[in-house]
Amino acid sequence: MKIPAIETANPSKIKAFQDQELQKLLHYLALNSPYYQRTFKEHNIDISSIKTLEDLPKLPLTTKQDLQENNDAFICVDRRKIIDYVTTSGTMGKPVTFALTDKDLDRLAYNEATSFASAGIDDTDILLLTTTIDRRFMAGLAYFLGARKLGAGIVRVGSGLPALQWDTIKRVSPTALIAVPSFIFKLIEYAKKNGIDYKNSSIKKAICIGESLRNPDFSLNTLGQKITDLWDIELYSTYASTEMSTAFTECSHSRGGHHHPELILVEILDEHGQAVAEGEAGEVVISTLQMEAMPLLRFKTGDICQWYQDACPCGRTTLRLGPVIGRKGQMIKYKGTTLYPPALYNLLNQFEAIKAFVIEVFTNDIGTDEIVIKVASKDTSTRFQKRVKDHFRAKLRVAPKVEFTSFETINALRFPAMSRKPVLFFDHR
């Protein structure tokens, strides 16, 4: 699949295109969205005065709470046009139902086909899908539709079951995995325990979802390094969400996830709603283009990223997003230091003895944040506990409380009922 022309265009041409797409989006919302019709009226917004991306700050932001409290009011089409219903994971609160029309599903397929292509996937590849395609999960469906549009093969094995994954690899010879990074590590562990020659398998690359793979400087983080140290495969990081219906996927140069300007508008804002400079961290705010059932305008994702605009050696001239540093709602102020959960995950993954963990944050008696890390470990000695805390102190300047518990207890916490992915962070504040 060729790179879409708009993704290699001069940045000024991309901007002019997006200016036009913004106007189309506003007119569509004014005609069809009960929520945005009400919002425009309440804020006395004349959409004809919004002509370019520079005018976006004149428009109000849309929050996750807005979606939760007004879910149906975001639907812009007759119910008879809706083909598929999905829900968000609810990581940051009550899940939201999203509706998709036939046109939206075509858009989803285009997005994923283009994203796969940026990772070097083509019609000669067979993809092993290790995520669920059911349980109202958009991503699994998107991967299937994208592979189909690209002409690649796909094997829908689903989550878990390492034995079935390896049996499928032996039978079908897929060339690439679609997987959560921590699950790739489990596949390696299973192969080593069961005498499977995984290093000489058909798998050559992995499209990694759901967990961070890289540090802010694009180097592999601890989990990514562990995988590549054991298995010489190419890893490609992605960033996406149900609300976006769009993915930012790395190319082989590993310099951030590429923006699809034909599908989405992107702003990176500070805590005061002002755009941050290139290379600085801010909250990702998106407006979806070409969505029919539930387009969003200036939606605050809660994800903190850095952005880059310099041309990529792959030929794309689009904006790129760096790894997710954390989620705005999960920021922790601990003993004067600002922390995000991914930084804690990265340090914990550096200890071979630690088999699983969860992080709990709560407000203590004096009104400040307190962190408790619950760990299932091969080594539960006081000496090892001190080593873990000293490592945190050396890297982050602070040392959270560390408690040892059983693997079964941790697993029960990590996989609550109805969850589609492991939960590592619990915010009790």
Short mmCIF file of C-alpha atoms in Angstrom, two decimals:
data_model
loop_
_atom_site.label_atom_id
_atom_site.label_comp_id
_atom_site.label_asym_id
_atom_site.label_seq_id
_atom_site.Cartn_x
_atom_site.Cartn_y
_atom_site.Cartn_z
CA MET A 1 0.00 0.00 0.00
CA LYS A 2 1.42 3.36 -1.04
CA ILE A 3 1.78 6.17 1.49
CA PRO A 4 -1.27 8.46 1.04
CA ALA A 5 -0.20 11.60 -0.84
CA ILE A 6 -1.42 13.91 1.94
CA GLU A 7 1.00 12.26 4.39
CA THR A 8 4.04 13.21 2.30
CA ALA A 9 2.79 16.65 1.27
CA ASN A 10 4.36 19.97 2.19
CA PRO A 11 3.29 20.89 5.76
CA SER A 12 1.58 24.04 4.47
CA LYS A 13 -0.51 21.92 2.10
CA ILE A 14 -1.41 19.55 4.95
CA LYS A 15 -2.51 22.52 7.06
CA ALA A 16 -4.64 24.00 4.25
CA PHE A 17 -6.29 20.60 3.81
CA GLN A 18 -7.00 20.34 7.52
CA ASP A 19 -8.41 23.88 7.61
CA GLN A 20 -11.00 22.78 5.05
CA GLU A 21 -11.72 19.54 6.91
CA LEU A 22 -12.30 21.50 10.14
CA GLN A 23 -14.97 23.61 8.43
CA LYS A 24 -16.66 20.46 7.08
CA LEU A 25 -16.65 18.93 10.57
CA LEU A 26 -18.20 22.02 12.16
CA HIS A 27 -20.99 22.22 9.58
CA TYR A 28 -21.71 18.50 10.02
CA LEU A 29 -21.92 18.83 13.82
CA ALA A 30 -24.12 21.94 13.57
CA LEU A 31 -26.56 20.03 11.38
CA ASN A 32 -26.53 16.61 13.06
CA SER A 33 -25.14 16.54 16.62
CA PRO A 34 -27.61 17.27 19.46
CA TYR A 35 -24.69 17.71 21.86
CA TYR A 36 -22.69 20.15 19.75
CA GLN A 37 -25.80 22.03 18.61
CA ARG A 38 -26.51 22.73 22.28
CA THR A 39 -22.86 23.56 22.97
CA PHE A 40 -22.58 26.03 20.09
CA LYS A 41 -25.77 27.74 21.27
CA GLU A 42 -24.70 27.91 24.93
CA HIS A 43 -21.34 29.45 24.00
CA ASN A 44 -22.74 31.75 21.30
CA ILE A 45 -20.44 30.23 18.69
CA ASP A 46 -20.84 31.25 15.06
CA ILE A 47 -19.18 28.34 13.26
CA SER A 48 -18.76 30.42 10.10
CA SER A 49 -16.14 32.42 12.01
CA ILE A 50 -14.03 29.28 12.58
CA LYS A 51 -11.95 28.93 9.42
CA THR A 52 -8.50 27.62 10.33
CA LEU A 53 -6.72 25.51 12.93
CA GLU A 54 -5.64 28.72 14.64
CA ASP A 55 -9.33 29.32 15.44
CA LEU A 56 -9.70 26.07 17.39
CA PRO A 57 -9.10 27.74 20.80
CA LYS A 58 -12.35 29.67 20.23
CA LEU A 59 -14.21 26.37 20.59
CA PRO A 60 -14.90 24.62 23.93
CA LEU A 61 -13.16 21.39 24.85
CA THR A 62 -15.00 18.07 25.10
CA THR A 63 -14.20 15.92 28.16
CA LYS A 64 -14.62 12.27 29.05
CA GLN A 65 -17.25 13.39 31.56
CA ASP A 66 -19.19 15.09 28.75
CA LEU A 67 -19.21 11.80 26.87
CA GLN A 68 -20.24 9.81 29.92
CA GLU A 69 -23.10 12.13 30.90
CA ASN A 70 -24.41 12.83 27.37
CA ASN A 71 -23.52 9.63 25.54
CA ASP A 72 -26.54 9.41 23.21
CA ALA A 73 -26.51 13.15 22.44
CA PHE A 74 -23.25 12.67 20.51
CA ILE A 75 -24.92 10.35 17.98
CA CYS A 76 -25.43 12.16 14.65
CA VAL A 77 -27.33 9.53 12.62
CA ASP A 78 -30.58 7.61 12.62
CA ARG A 79 -30.19 4.43 14.68
CA ARG A 80 -30.96 2.38 11.58
CA LYS A 81 -27.64 3.47 10.07
CA ILE A 82 -25.61 2.15 13.01
CA ILE A 83 -23.86 -1.14 12.20
CA ASP A 84 -21.60 -1.71 15.19
CA TYR A 85 -21.52 -0.70 18.85
CA VAL A 86 -18.29 -0.67 20.85
CA THR A 87 -17.33 0.62 24.29
CA THR A 88 -14.26 2.31 25.70
CA SER A 89 -12.23 0.33 28.23
CA GLY A 90 -13.31 2.60 31.09
CA THR A 91 -9.74 2.90 32.39
CA MET A 92 -10.43 6.43 33.63
CA GLY A 93 -14.09 6.02 34.65
CA LYS A 94 -17.43 4.81 33.34
CA PRO A 95 -17.16 3.16 29.87
CA VAL A 96 -18.70 5.05 26.93
CA THR A 97 -20.62 3.41 24.10
CA PHE A 98 -19.53 4.36 20.58
CA ALA A 99 -21.62 3.77 17.47
CA LEU A 100 -20.22 3.18 13.99
CA THR A 101 -21.94 3.27 10.62
CA ASP A 102 -20.87 1.32 7.55
CA LYS A 103 -18.91 4.39 6.43
CA ASP A 104 -17.19 4.57 9.84
CA LEU A 105 -16.14 0.92 9.55
CA ASP A 106 -14.64 1.67 6.11
CA ARG A 107 -12.74 4.57 7.71
CA LEU A 108 -11.53 2.26 10.49
CA ALA A 109 -10.27 -0.22 7.90
CA TYR A 110 -8.44 2.54 5.99
CA ASN A 111 -6.85 3.82 9.20
CA GLU A 112 -5.51 0.44 10.22
CA ALA A 113 -4.39 -0.55 6.71
CA THR A 114 -2.43 2.70 6.45
CA SER A 115 -1.00 2.19 9.94
CA PHE A 116 0.04 -1.39 9.19
CA ALA A 117 1.71 -0.18 6.00
CA SER A 118 3.77 2.34 7.98
CA ALA A 119 5.10 -0.61 10.00
CA GLY A 120 6.10 -2.40 6.81
CA ILE A 121 3.17 -4.83 6.69
CA ASP A 122 1.93 -5.74 3.19
CA ASP A 123 -0.12 -8.38 1.37
CA THR A 124 2.63 -10.98 1.80
CA ASP A 125 2.26 -10.93 5.58
CA ILE A 126 0.11 -13.04 7.89
CA LEU A 127 -0.80 -11.37 11.20
CA LEU A 128 -1.36 -13.29 14.42
CA LEU A 129 -4.01 -11.36 16.36
CA THR A 130 -3.55 -11.99 20.08
CA THR A 131 -6.18 -9.46 21.24
CA THR A 132 -9.88 -10.06 21.53
CA ILE A 133 -12.20 -9.22 18.63
CA ASP A 134 -15.33 -9.59 20.78
CA ARG A 135 -16.45 -8.03 24.11
CA ARG A 136 -17.31 -4.70 22.41
CA PHE A 137 -13.60 -4.08 21.73
CA MET A 138 -12.89 -1.74 18.80
CA ALA A 139 -9.19 -2.54 18.37
CA GLY A 140 -9.57 -6.23 17.52
CA LEU A 141 -12.17 -5.41 14.87
CA ALA A 142 -10.00 -2.57 13.50
CA TYR A 143 -7.02 -4.89 13.09
CA PHE A 144 -9.09 -7.46 11.23
CA LEU A 145 -10.65 -4.85 8.92
CA GLY A 146 -7.29 -3.20 8.28
CA ALA A 147 -5.53 -6.45 7.43
CA ARG A 148 -8.38 -7.38 5.09
CA LYS A 149 -8.18 -4.02 3.29
CA LEU A 150 -4.40 -4.32 3.00
CA GLY A 151 -4.71 -7.83 1.62
CA ALA A 152 -2.72 -9.39 4.46
CA GLY A 153 -3.71 -12.63 6.11
CA ILE A 154 -4.87 -12.67 9.72
CA VAL A 155 -5.34 -15.40 12.33
CA ARG A 156 -7.80 -14.46 15.09
CA VAL A 157 -6.47 -16.47 18.02
CA GLY A 158 -7.42 -13.93 20.69
CA SER A 159 -5.89 -13.18 24.07
CA GLY A 160 -4.04 -15.53 26.41
CA LEU A 161 -3.43 -19.24 25.74
CA PRO A 162 0.31 -19.30 24.89
CA ALA A 163 0.07 -22.96 23.88
CA LEU A 164 -2.55 -22.16 21.24
CA GLN A 165 -0.51 -19.19 20.02
CA TRP A 166 2.55 -21.35 19.45
CA ASP A 167 0.48 -24.12 17.87
CA THR A 168 -0.93 -21.52 15.45
CA ILE A 169 2.55 -20.22 14.66
CA LYS A 170 3.64 -23.77 13.84
CA ARG A 171 0.55 -24.49 11.69
CA VAL A 172 0.07 -21.19 9.82
CA SER A 173 3.53 -19.52 9.91
CA PRO A 174 2.38 -15.95 10.61
CA THR A 175 5.04 -13.30 10.05
CA ALA A 176 3.90 -10.69 12.58
CA LEU A 177 2.22 -10.48 15.98
CA ILE A 178 -0.36 -7.95 17.12
CA ALA A 179 0.11 -8.07 20.87
CA VAL A 180 0.51 -6.31 24.20
CA PRO A 181 4.29 -6.19 24.91
CA SER A 182 4.02 -7.98 28.26
CA PHE A 183 2.22 -10.85 26.51
CA ILE A 184 5.10 -11.20 24.03
CA PHE A 185 7.35 -11.69 27.03
CA LYS A 186 4.98 -14.42 28.30
CA LEU A 187 5.14 -16.12 24.89
CA ILE A 188 8.92 -16.17 25.14
CA GLU A 189 8.82 -17.60 28.68
CA TYR A 190 6.38 -20.33 27.61
CA ALA A 191 8.54 -21.22 24.61
CA LYS A 192 11.67 -21.50 26.76
CA LYS A 193 9.91 -23.72 29.32
CA ASN A 194 8.47 -26.00 26.63
CA GLY A 195 11.44 -26.38 24.33
CA ILE A 196 10.00 -24.31 21.47
CA ASP A 197 12.62 -22.90 19.09
CA TYR A 198 11.02 -19.45 19.11
CA LYS A 199 14.12 -17.69 17.77
CA ASN A 200 13.75 -19.53 14.47
CA SER A 201 9.98 -19.19 14.19
CA SER A 202 8.17 -17.45 11.33
CA ILE A 203 7.57 -14.30 13.45
CA LYS A 204 9.71 -11.38 12.30
CA LYS A 205 7.98 -8.34 13.84
CA ALA A 206 5.34 -7.28 16.35
CA ILE A 207 2.80 -4.46 16.31
CA CYS A 208 2.66 -3.54 20.00
CA ILE A 209 -0.49 -2.13 21.59
CA GLY A 210 -1.84 -1.13 24.97
CA GLU A 211 1.47 -0.69 26.79
CA SER A 212 4.36 1.68 26.34
CA LEU A 213 7.31 0.26 24.43
CA ARG A 214 9.64 3.26 24.40
CA ASN A 215 11.05 6.00 26.58
CA PRO A 216 10.39 9.66 25.70
CA ASP A 217 13.71 9.74 23.76
CA PHE A 218 12.40 6.81 21.59
CA SER A 219 14.85 4.29 23.05
CA LEU A 220 13.30 0.99 24.08
CA ASN A 221 12.10 0.98 27.68
CA THR A 222 12.85 -1.91 30.03
CA LEU A 223 10.06 -4.15 28.70
CA GLY A 224 10.96 -3.46 25.07
CA GLN A 225 14.63 -4.13 25.77
CA LYS A 226 13.85 -7.37 27.57
CA ILE A 227 11.90 -8.62 24.56
CA THR A 228 14.53 -7.74 21.97
CA ASP A 229 17.36 -9.12 24.14
CA LEU A 230 15.60 -12.50 24.06
CA TRP A 231 13.99 -12.44 20.60
CA ASP A 232 15.46 -10.69 17.57
CA ILE A 233 12.23 -9.29 16.13
CA GLU A 234 11.24 -5.77 15.08
CA LEU A 235 8.94 -3.95 17.51
CA TYR A 236 6.54 -1.23 16.37
CA SER A 237 4.80 0.98 18.91
CA THR A 238 1.26 2.30 18.41
CA TYR A 239 -1.02 4.80 20.12
CA ALA A 240 -4.79 4.76 19.62
CA SER A 241 -8.13 4.93 21.41
CA THR A 242 -11.78 4.17 20.76
CA GLU A 243 -12.63 7.88 20.88
CA MET A 244 -10.14 8.63 18.08
CA SER A 245 -10.97 5.68 15.81
CA THR A 246 -7.46 6.44 14.56
CA ALA A 247 -3.98 5.05 15.26
CA PHE A 248 -0.54 6.66 15.42
CA THR A 249 1.92 3.95 14.37
CA GLU A 250 5.71 3.97 14.11
CA CYS A 251 7.59 3.36 10.90
CA SER A 252 10.90 1.48 10.82
CA HIS A 253 12.78 4.63 11.92
CA SER A 254 11.13 4.52 15.39
CA ARG A 255 10.74 8.28 15.75
CA GLY A 256 7.13 8.41 16.95
CA GLY A 257 3.66 7.51 15.77
CA HIS A 258 2.69 9.05 12.42
CA HIS A 259 -0.37 11.29 12.19
CA HIS A 260 -3.06 10.65 9.54
CA PRO A 261 -4.11 14.24 8.72
CA GLU A 262 -6.99 12.99 6.59
CA LEU A 263 -8.55 11.34 9.67
CA ILE A 264 -7.88 13.51 12.70
CA LEU A 265 -6.91 16.98 13.95
CA VAL A 266 -4.36 17.04 16.79
CA GLU A 267 -3.55 19.65 19.40
CA ILE A 268 -1.04 19.26 22.25
CA LEU A 269 -2.07 21.57 25.10
CA ASP A 270 -0.71 22.54 28.50
CA GLU A 271 -2.78 22.64 31.69
CA HIS A 272 -4.04 26.12 30.75
CA GLY A 273 -5.28 25.01 27.33
CA GLN A 274 -2.39 26.64 25.45
CA ALA A 275 -0.47 24.86 22.68
CA VAL A 276 2.93 23.57 23.77
CA ALA A 277 6.09 23.95 21.70
CA GLU A 278 7.51 21.09 19.64
CA GLY A 279 9.24 18.56 21.88
CA GLU A 280 7.36 19.67 25.00
CA ALA A 281 4.86 17.47 26.82
CA GLY A 282 1.15 18.26 26.81
CA GLU A 283 -2.27 16.67 26.69
CA VAL A 284 -3.37 15.19 23.36
CA VAL A 285 -6.62 16.83 22.19
CA ILE A 286 -8.25 15.46 19.03
CA SER A 287 -11.05 16.23 16.58
CA THR A 288 -12.13 13.33 14.37
CA LEU A 289 -12.59 13.80 10.63
CA GLN A 290 -14.80 11.76 8.29
CA MET A 291 -16.66 10.16 11.20
CA GLU A 292 -20.39 9.78 10.55
CA ALA A 293 -22.02 8.39 13.71
CA MET A 294 -20.11 10.06 16.57
CA PRO A 295 -17.51 12.64 15.51
CA LEU A 296 -15.78 14.52 18.33
CA LEU A 297 -14.58 18.11 18.50
CA ARG A 298 -11.58 19.06 20.66
CA PHE A 299 -11.79 15.93 22.78
CA LYS A 300 -9.36 15.80 25.72
CA THR A 301 -7.82 12.32 25.70
CA GLY A 302 -6.07 12.74 29.05
CA ASP A 303 -2.88 11.30 27.49
CA ILE A 304 0.37 13.25 27.91
CA CYS A 305 2.72 13.16 24.91
CA GLN A 306 5.39 15.17 23.14
CA TRP A 307 5.06 16.08 19.45
CA TYR A 308 7.53 16.45 16.59
CA GLN A 309 7.17 18.00 13.14
CA ASP A 310 10.53 17.48 11.38
CA ALA A 311 10.35 15.26 8.30
CA CYS A 312 10.86 11.54 8.88
CA PRO A 313 13.35 9.56 6.73
CA CYS A 314 10.43 7.37 5.65
CA GLY A 315 9.12 10.26 3.54
CA ARG A 316 6.17 11.27 5.70
CA THR A 317 5.98 14.95 6.61
CA THR A 318 3.18 14.60 9.13
CA LEU A 319 3.25 15.39 12.84
CA ARG A 320 4.53 12.56 15.03
CA LEU A 321 3.56 11.71 18.61
CA GLY A 322 6.12 10.43 21.07
CA PRO A 323 5.35 7.69 23.62
CA VAL A 324 2.59 8.33 26.16
CA ILE A 325 4.33 9.69 29.24
CA GLY A 326 1.23 9.20 31.38
CA ARG A 327 -2.40 10.10 31.79
CA LYS A 328 -3.35 13.51 33.11
CA GLY A 329 -5.81 12.06 35.63
CA GLN A 330 -3.17 9.63 36.92
CA MET A 331 -0.51 12.19 37.77
CA ILE A 332 0.91 11.59 41.25
CA LYS A 333 2.45 14.25 43.47
CA TYR A 334 4.67 12.27 45.82
CA LYS A 335 6.96 14.02 48.31
CA GLY A 336 7.39 16.98 45.99
CA THR A 337 7.99 14.88 42.86
CA THR A 338 5.56 14.57 39.94
CA LEU A 339 5.22 10.97 38.75
CA TYR A 340 3.20 9.06 36.17
CA PRO A 341 2.53 5.29 36.44
CA PRO A 342 4.54 4.30 33.30
CA ALA A 343 7.75 5.53 34.98
CA LEU A 344 7.02 3.21 37.93
CA TYR A 345 6.20 0.28 35.59
CA ASN A 346 9.49 0.75 33.78
CA LEU A 347 11.52 0.52 36.99
CA LEU A 348 9.65 -2.52 38.28
CA ASN A 349 10.17 -4.34 34.98
CA GLN A 350 13.93 -4.08 35.52
CA PHE A 351 13.81 -6.69 38.31
CA GLU A 352 13.89 -10.31 37.09
CA ALA A 353 12.56 -11.53 40.44
CA ILE A 354 9.33 -9.51 40.14
CA LYS A 355 6.70 -11.60 38.35
CA ALA A 356 3.72 -9.24 38.63
CA PHE A 357 2.71 -6.01 40.33
CA VAL A 358 -0.02 -3.43 40.83
CA ILE A 359 0.26 0.16 42.02
CA GLU A 360 -2.26 1.76 44.38
CA VAL A 361 -2.47 5.48 45.14
CA PHE A 362 -4.57 7.00 47.91
CA THR A 363 -4.79 10.19 49.94
CA ASN A 364 -3.23 9.89 53.39
CA ASP A 365 -4.29 11.52 56.67
CA ILE A 366 -2.53 14.79 55.89
CA GLY A 367 -4.11 15.12 52.43
CA THR A 368 -1.13 14.18 50.25
CA ASP A 369 -0.64 11.30 47.78
CA GLU A 370 0.59 7.97 49.09
CA ILE A 371 1.86 5.12 46.86
CA VAL A 372 1.78 1.40 47.67
CA ILE A 373 3.34 -1.05 45.22
CA LYS A 374 2.08 -4.63 45.66
CA VAL A 375 4.53 -7.13 44.25
CA ALA A 376 4.56 -10.86 43.52
CA SER A 377 8.24 -11.79 43.65
CA LYS A 378 10.52 -14.81 43.73
CA ASP A 379 12.57 -12.97 46.33
CA THR A 380 10.59 -11.63 49.30
CA SER A 381 13.53 -10.86 51.56
CA THR A 382 13.96 -7.58 53.39
CA ARG A 383 17.22 -7.14 51.49
CA PHE A 384 15.45 -7.35 48.11
CA GLN A 385 12.71 -5.01 49.29
CA LYS A 386 15.39 -2.47 50.24
CA ARG A 387 17.06 -2.96 46.85
CA VAL A 388 13.81 -2.14 45.05
CA LYS A 389 13.24 0.98 47.15
CA ASP A 390 16.84 2.14 46.70
CA HIS A 391 16.47 1.74 42.94
CA PHE A 392 13.36 3.95 42.97
CA ARG A 393 15.16 6.50 45.11
CA ALA A 394 18.13 6.56 42.73
CA LYS A 395 16.03 6.94 39.59
CA LEU A 396 13.04 9.02 40.78
CA ARG A 397 14.37 10.58 44.01
CA VAL A 398 11.53 9.01 46.03
CA ALA A 399 10.83 5.50 47.34
CA PRO A 400 7.21 4.28 47.53
CA LYS A 401 6.07 1.63 49.99
CA VAL A 402 6.63 -1.91 48.67
CA GLU A 403 4.50 -4.84 49.88
CA PHE A 404 5.01 -8.48 48.91
CA THR A 405 1.96 -10.64 48.21
CA SER A 406 1.06 -13.78 46.25
CA PHE A 407 0.92 -14.01 42.45
CA GLU A 408 -2.70 -15.17 42.74
CA THR A 409 -3.66 -12.04 44.71
CA ILE A 410 -1.94 -9.76 42.19
CA ASN A 411 -3.53 -11.56 39.25
CA ALA A 412 -7.00 -11.21 40.77
CA LEU A 413 -6.42 -7.47 41.04
CA ARG A 414 -4.91 -7.15 37.54
CA PHE A 415 -7.79 -8.88 35.79
CA PRO A 416 -11.06 -7.62 37.30
CA ALA A 417 -14.39 -8.89 35.94
CA MET A 418 -15.33 -7.45 32.52
CA SER A 419 -11.83 -6.02 31.95
CA ARG A 420 -10.41 -6.52 28.45
CA LYS A 421 -6.82 -5.79 29.47
CA PRO A 422 -4.71 -5.98 32.63
CA VAL A 423 -5.16 -3.16 35.14
CA LEU A 424 -1.91 -2.13 36.83
CA PHE A 425 -2.89 1.19 38.42
CA PHE A 426 -5.60 1.77 41.03
CA ASP A 427 -6.38 5.34 42.02
CA HIS A 428 -8.25 5.54 45.36
CA ARG A 429 -7.88 9.32 45.77
#
